Amino acid sequence: MDDNLVRLKLLTAPVSGFGSSNFDVLRTGPSFKLLGLEVPDAVADAFMITDLRVGKDSQLISPSCFPASFFAASSRRERLGLLGVAHNNTYLKVSLTNLCADERVFEGSFVGEVVGSHVDPRPGDGTKMRMIVGLGLTVVAPGAEVVVYGAQPQLRFLPRRLAIPRAVLGTGASGAFEVVAAAVLNYRRELRQKIEGPFVTDSYSERCEGNFECPVDMEPADILAITVRNRTDSQRAFYGTVAGTVTW
């Protein structure tokens, strides 16, 4: 993470086992372009980010849910791109869930840049920005195959990188999960575009460069569907994110 970035520290607070909590920071200075969160590696795997908002109208700036490990302090800068600028006297808000059965303490900071004059993009003006789309949290039975769905960005979205935390993939030669298929569905959940494989799960660790290519932009009402299989003989939780670009 670059040293010239601004960090707005969140309050450190305990979150009960499997419980949820909300944190916010009032931005009273110059306009602040949010690039993401920064969460210490020691606590990142214990939490899921369930909501991330900015501004007086609590504008959703990134469809969620996605693992806090995506924002671990050791992650690379380019994985933190998000939409959203907080102007004077507006809030930055984050909601999260403790993935562990016991109480854990969450700590972290909003990370971004102070910007001068800023004009929010208007629909249809062709502005392109990076966005992270969460795949939610799905419990998968031993040996089962399930479809997980990405949150709808409500903009034209071109998915590029699937990231699965190491805590989800597990260890071993085969890994805990196999990515079986991926596709873009319309709002009726009918197939619009199949995304061709092969899908090598190990290449989608959040510390690696995944090669996840989609041949079409997703329309605002489209849904990203990814089919995964639990390779283990025990129940496992699957979660991850897809990074890409949106066009206003």
C-alpha positions as a Markdown table, in Angstrom:
| # | Residue | x | y | z |
|---|---|---|---|---|
| 1 | Met | 0.0 | 0.0 | 0.0 |
| 2 | Asp | 1.4 | 3.4 | -1.0 |
| 3 | Asp | 2.5 | 5.6 | 1.9 |
| 4 | Asn | 0.9 | 8.7 | 0.4 |
| 5 | Leu | -2.6 | 7.3 | 0.8 |
| 6 | Val | -4.9 | 8.7 | 3.5 |
| 7 | Arg | -6.2 | 6.3 | 6.2 |
| 8 | Leu | -9.3 | 7.0 | 8.2 |
| 9 | Lys | -9.1 | 4.6 | 11.1 |
| 10 | Leu | -12.3 | 2.8 | 12.3 |
| 11 | Leu | -12.9 | 2.2 | 15.9 |
| 12 | Thr | -11.6 | -1.1 | 17.3 |
| 13 | Ala | -14.5 | -3.1 | 18.7 |
| 14 | Pro | -15.4 | -6.7 | 19.6 |
| 15 | Val | -17.9 | -8.6 | 17.5 |
| 16 | Ser | -19.7 | -11.6 | 19.0 |
| 17 | Gly | -19.5 | -15.0 | 17.5 |
| 18 | Phe | -21.4 | -15.1 | 14.1 |
| 19 | Gly | -22.6 | -11.6 | 15.0 |
| 20 | Ser | -22.8 | -8.5 | 12.9 |
| 21 | Ser | -21.7 | -4.9 | 13.5 |
| 22 | Asn | -21.6 | -1.5 | 11.8 |
| 23 | Phe | -18.8 | 1.1 | 11.7 |
| 24 | Asp | -18.8 | 4.6 | 10.3 |
| 25 | Val | -16.5 | 7.6 | 9.9 |
| 26 | Leu | -17.6 | 11.2 | 9.4 |
| 27 | Arg | -15.6 | 12.9 | 6.7 |
| 28 | Thr | -15.3 | 16.6 | 7.5 |
| 29 | Gly | -12.3 | 17.6 | 5.4 |
| 30 | Pro | -11.7 | 17.7 | 1.6 |
| 31 | Ser | -13.3 | 15.3 | -0.7 |
| 32 | Phe | -12.0 | 11.8 | -0.2 |
| 33 | Lys | -11.9 | 9.2 | -2.9 |
| 34 | Leu | -12.3 | 5.8 | -1.3 |
| 35 | Leu | -10.0 | 3.0 | -2.7 |
| 36 | Gly | -11.0 | 0.4 | -0.2 |
| 37 | Leu | -10.3 | -0.9 | 3.3 |
| 38 | Glu | -7.1 | -1.9 | 5.0 |
| 39 | Val | -7.5 | -4.7 | 7.5 |
| 40 | Pro | -4.6 | -6.3 | 9.5 |
| 41 | Asp | -3.7 | -9.8 | 8.3 |
| 42 | Ala | -4.2 | -11.2 | 11.8 |
| 43 | Val | -8.0 | -10.5 | 11.7 |
| 44 | Ala | -8.9 | -10.4 | 8.0 |
| 45 | Asp | -9.8 | -14.1 | 7.7 |
| 46 | Ala | -12.3 | -13.8 | 10.5 |
| 47 | Phe | -14.7 | -11.3 | 8.9 |
| 48 | Met | -17.0 | -10.9 | 6.0 |
| 49 | Ile | -17.8 | -7.4 | 4.7 |
| 50 | Thr | -21.6 | -7.3 | 4.1 |
| 51 | Asp | -22.1 | -3.6 | 3.1 |
| 52 | Leu | -20.0 | -0.7 | 2.1 |
| 53 | Arg | -21.5 | 2.8 | 1.6 |
| 54 | Val | -20.6 | 6.4 | 1.2 |
| 55 | Gly | -22.4 | 9.8 | 1.3 |
| 56 | Lys | -25.5 | 11.4 | 2.8 |
| 57 | Asp | -27.7 | 9.1 | 0.9 |
| 58 | Ser | -25.8 | 6.0 | 1.9 |
| 59 | Gln | -25.0 | 5.2 | -1.7 |
| 60 | Leu | -23.9 | 1.6 | -2.2 |
| 61 | Ile | -20.4 | 1.8 | -3.6 |
| 62 | Ser | -19.6 | -1.9 | -3.9 |
| 63 | Pro | -22.0 | -4.9 | -4.1 |
| 64 | Ser | -21.2 | -7.2 | -1.3 |
| 65 | Cys | -20.7 | -9.7 | 0.5 |
| 66 | Phe | -17.0 | -10.2 | 0.2 |
| 67 | Pro | -14.3 | -11.4 | 2.6 |
| 68 | Ala | -12.3 | -8.9 | 4.6 |
| 69 | Ser | -9.1 | -10.9 | 3.6 |
| 70 | Phe | -9.6 | -9.2 | 0.2 |
| 71 | Phe | -8.5 | -6.0 | 2.0 |
| 72 | Ala | -5.7 | -7.6 | 4.1 |
| 73 | Ala | -2.8 | -5.2 | 4.7 |
| 74 | Ser | -0.5 | -7.5 | 2.7 |
| 75 | Ser | -2.8 | -7.4 | -0.4 |
| 76 | Arg | -1.6 | -5.5 | -3.5 |
| 77 | Arg | -2.9 | -2.0 | -4.1 |
| 78 | Glu | -4.7 | -2.8 | -7.4 |
| 79 | Arg | -7.1 | -5.1 | -5.6 |
| 80 | Leu | -8.6 | -2.2 | -3.7 |
| 81 | Gly | -10.4 | -0.3 | -6.4 |
| 82 | Leu | -14.0 | 0.8 | -5.5 |
| 83 | Leu | -16.5 | 3.5 | -6.5 |
| 84 | Gly | -17.2 | 6.3 | -4.2 |
| 85 | Val | -16.2 | 9.9 | -3.2 |
| 86 | Ala | -17.1 | 11.2 | 0.2 |
| 87 | His | -17.6 | 15.0 | 0.2 |
| 88 | Asn | -17.6 | 17.3 | 3.2 |
| 89 | Asn | -19.7 | 16.2 | 6.2 |
| 90 | Thr | -20.6 | 12.8 | 4.7 |
| 91 | Tyr | -20.2 | 9.3 | 6.2 |
| 92 | Leu | -18.2 | 6.3 | 5.1 |
| 93 | Lys | -19.9 | 3.2 | 6.4 |
| 94 | Val | -19.0 | -0.5 | 6.6 |
| 95 | Ser | -21.0 | -3.4 | 7.9 |
| 96 | Leu | -19.5 | -6.8 | 8.7 |
| 97 | Thr | -20.1 | -10.3 | 10.1 |
| 98 | Asn | -17.9 | -12.4 | 12.3 |
| 99 | Leu | -17.3 | -15.7 | 10.5 |
| 100 | Cys | -16.1 | -17.4 | 13.8 |
| 101 | Ala | -18.1 | -19.0 | 16.6 |
| 102 | Asp | -16.1 | -17.0 | 19.2 |
| 103 | Glu | -15.9 | -13.3 | 19.8 |
| 104 | Arg | -13.3 | -11.5 | 17.6 |
| 105 | Val | -12.0 | -7.9 | 17.6 |
| 106 | Phe | -12.3 | -6.1 | 14.3 |
| 107 | Glu | -10.0 | -3.2 | 13.4 |
| 108 | Gly | -9.3 | -1.5 | 10.1 |
| 109 | Ser | -9.1 | 1.7 | 8.1 |
| 110 | Phe | -10.8 | 3.3 | 5.1 |
| 111 | Val | -8.0 | 3.9 | 2.6 |
| 112 | Gly | -8.1 | 6.5 | -0.2 |
| 113 | Glu | -6.9 | 9.8 | -1.6 |
| 114 | Val | -7.8 | 13.4 | -1.0 |
| 115 | Val | -9.1 | 14.9 | -4.2 |
| 116 | Gly | -9.8 | 18.5 | -5.2 |
| 117 | Ser | -12.8 | 19.4 | -7.3 |
| 118 | His | -14.7 | 16.3 | -8.1 |
| 119 | Val | -17.8 | 15.7 | -10.3 |
| 120 | Asp | -19.6 | 12.4 | -9.9 |
| 121 | Pro | -20.0 | 10.5 | -13.2 |
| 122 | Arg | -23.4 | 10.8 | -14.9 |
| 123 | Pro | -25.2 | 7.8 | -16.3 |
| 124 | Gly | -24.4 | 7.3 | -20.0 |
| 125 | Asp | -21.2 | 9.5 | -20.0 |
| 126 | Gly | -18.9 | 6.5 | -20.7 |
| 127 | Thr | -16.8 | 6.8 | -17.5 |
| 128 | Lys | -15.0 | 3.6 | -16.6 |
| 129 | Met | -14.1 | 2.6 | -13.0 |
| 130 | Arg | -13.0 | -0.5 | -11.2 |
| 131 | Met | -15.5 | -2.3 | -9.0 |
| 132 | Ile | -15.5 | -5.4 | -6.7 |
| 133 | Val | -18.6 | -7.6 | -6.8 |
| 134 | Gly | -19.1 | -10.0 | -3.9 |
| 135 | Leu | -20.3 | -13.6 | -4.3 |
| 136 | Gly | -21.9 | -13.8 | -0.9 |
| 137 | Leu | -21.4 | -16.6 | 1.7 |
| 138 | Thr | -22.7 | -20.1 | 0.8 |
| 139 | Val | -22.4 | -23.3 | 2.9 |
| 140 | Val | -21.7 | -26.3 | 0.6 |
| 141 | Ala | -22.4 | -29.9 | 1.7 |
| 142 | Pro | -19.7 | -32.5 | 1.3 |
| 143 | Gly | -19.2 | -33.4 | -2.4 |
| 144 | Ala | -22.0 | -31.1 | -3.4 |
| 145 | Glu | -22.1 | -28.7 | -6.4 |
| 146 | Val | -23.9 | -25.3 | -6.0 |
| 147 | Val | -24.3 | -22.1 | -8.0 |
| 148 | Val | -23.3 | -18.9 | -6.3 |
| 149 | Tyr | -24.4 | -15.5 | -7.6 |
| 150 | Gly | -22.6 | -12.2 | -7.7 |
| 151 | Ala | -24.4 | -9.0 | -6.5 |
| 152 | Gln | -25.8 | -6.9 | -9.3 |
| 153 | Pro | -23.7 | -3.8 | -9.9 |
| 154 | Gln | -26.7 | -1.9 | -11.6 |
| 155 | Leu | -24.2 | -0.7 | -14.2 |
| 156 | Arg | -22.5 | -2.2 | -17.3 |
| 157 | Phe | -19.9 | -4.5 | -15.7 |
| 158 | Leu | -17.1 | -6.4 | -17.3 |
| 159 | Pro | -15.8 | -9.1 | -14.9 |
| 160 | Arg | -12.1 | -9.9 | -15.1 |
| 161 | Arg | -10.7 | -11.6 | -12.0 |
| 162 | Leu | -12.2 | -14.2 | -9.7 |
| 163 | Ala | -10.5 | -14.1 | -6.2 |
| 164 | Ile | -11.0 | -16.9 | -3.7 |
| 165 | Pro | -9.3 | -16.5 | -0.3 |
| 166 | Arg | -6.8 | -19.1 | 0.8 |
| 167 | Ala | -8.8 | -19.8 | 3.9 |
| 168 | Val | -11.6 | -21.0 | 1.6 |
| 169 | Leu | -9.5 | -22.9 | -0.9 |
| 170 | Gly | -7.8 | -24.8 | 1.9 |
| 171 | Thr | -4.6 | -26.8 | 1.6 |
| 172 | Gly | -3.6 | -29.9 | -0.3 |
| 173 | Ala | -3.0 | -30.8 | -3.9 |
| 174 | Ser | -6.6 | -30.6 | -5.1 |
| 175 | Gly | -7.9 | -27.8 | -2.8 |
| 176 | Ala | -11.3 | -27.7 | -1.1 |
| 177 | Phe | -13.3 | -26.3 | -4.0 |
| 178 | Glu | -13.4 | -26.7 | -7.8 |
| 179 | Val | -14.8 | -24.0 | -10.1 |
| 180 | Val | -17.0 | -26.0 | -12.5 |
| 181 | Ala | -18.6 | -23.3 | -14.7 |
| 182 | Ala | -19.4 | -19.6 | -15.0 |
| 183 | Ala | -22.0 | -17.7 | -16.9 |
| 184 | Val | -23.8 | -14.4 | -17.3 |
| 185 | Leu | -27.6 | -14.7 | -16.7 |
| 186 | Asn | -30.3 | -12.2 | -17.4 |
| 187 | Tyr | -32.7 | -10.9 | -14.8 |
| 188 | Arg | -34.9 | -14.0 | -15.3 |
| 189 | Arg | -31.8 | -16.1 | -14.5 |
| 190 | Glu | -31.8 | -17.4 | -18.1 |
| 191 | Leu | -28.4 | -18.0 | -19.8 |
| 192 | Arg | -27.1 | -14.9 | -21.7 |
| 193 | Gln | -23.5 | -15.8 | -22.1 |
| 194 | Lys | -21.4 | -18.8 | -21.1 |
| 195 | Ile | -17.9 | -18.1 | -19.9 |
| 196 | Glu | -15.5 | -20.7 | -21.2 |
| 197 | Gly | -13.1 | -22.6 | -19.0 |
| 198 | Pro | -11.0 | -24.5 | -18.1 |
| 199 | Phe | -11.2 | -23.2 | -14.5 |
| 200 | Val | -8.1 | -23.9 | -12.5 |
| 201 | Thr | -9.1 | -23.1 | -8.9 |
| 202 | Asp | -5.5 | -22.6 | -7.6 |
| 203 | Ser | -5.0 | -19.7 | -10.0 |
| 204 | Tyr | -7.8 | -17.8 | -8.2 |
| 205 | Ser | -6.2 | -17.4 | -4.9 |
| 206 | Glu | -6.5 | -13.7 | -3.9 |
| 207 | Arg | -2.7 | -13.4 | -3.9 |
| 208 | Cys | -2.4 | -14.8 | -7.5 |
| 209 | Glu | -3.2 | -13.5 | -11.0 |
| 210 | Gly | -6.4 | -15.2 | -12.2 |
| 211 | Asn | -7.3 | -15.4 | -15.8 |
| 212 | Phe | -11.1 | -14.9 | -15.7 |
| 213 | Glu | -12.3 | -13.5 | -19.0 |
| 214 | Cys | -15.9 | -12.7 | -19.9 |
| 215 | Pro | -16.6 | -12.0 | -23.6 |
| 216 | Val | -19.5 | -9.5 | -23.0 |
| 217 | Asp | -20.3 | -6.6 | -20.7 |
| 218 | Met | -23.0 | -7.5 | -18.2 |
| 219 | Glu | -26.0 | -5.3 | -18.5 |
| 220 | Pro | -27.3 | -3.6 | -15.3 |
| 221 | Ala | -29.9 | -6.3 | -14.5 |
| 222 | Asp | -27.6 | -9.2 | -15.4 |
| 223 | Ile | -26.3 | -11.7 | -12.8 |
| 224 | Leu | -22.9 | -13.5 | -12.6 |
| 225 | Ala | -23.3 | -17.1 | -11.8 |
| 226 | Ile | -20.4 | -19.4 | -10.8 |
| 227 | Thr | -20.8 | -23.1 | -10.1 |
| 228 | Val | -18.4 | -24.6 | -7.5 |
| 229 | Arg | -18.0 | -28.1 | -6.1 |
| 230 | Asn | -16.9 | -29.0 | -2.6 |
| 231 | Arg | -14.2 | -31.6 | -3.0 |
| 232 | Thr | -14.0 | -32.5 | 0.7 |
| 233 | Asp | -15.9 | -34.9 | 2.9 |
| 234 | Ser | -17.0 | -32.1 | 5.3 |
| 235 | Gln | -19.3 | -29.1 | 5.1 |
| 236 | Arg | -17.4 | -26.0 | 3.9 |
| 237 | Ala | -18.2 | -22.3 | 3.5 |
| 238 | Phe | -17.5 | -20.7 | 0.1 |
| 239 | Tyr | -17.1 | -17.0 | -0.5 |
| 240 | Gly | -15.1 | -14.8 | -2.9 |
| 241 | Thr | -15.1 | -11.8 | -5.1 |
| 242 | Val | -15.0 | -10.8 | -8.8 |
| 243 | Ala | -13.1 | -7.7 | -9.8 |
| 244 | Gly | -13.8 | -5.9 | -13.1 |
| 245 | Thr | -14.7 | -2.5 | -14.6 |
| 246 | Val | -18.0 | -0.7 | -14.8 |
| 247 | Thr | -19.2 | 1.8 | -17.4 |
| 248 | Trp | -21.5 | 4.6 | -16.5 |
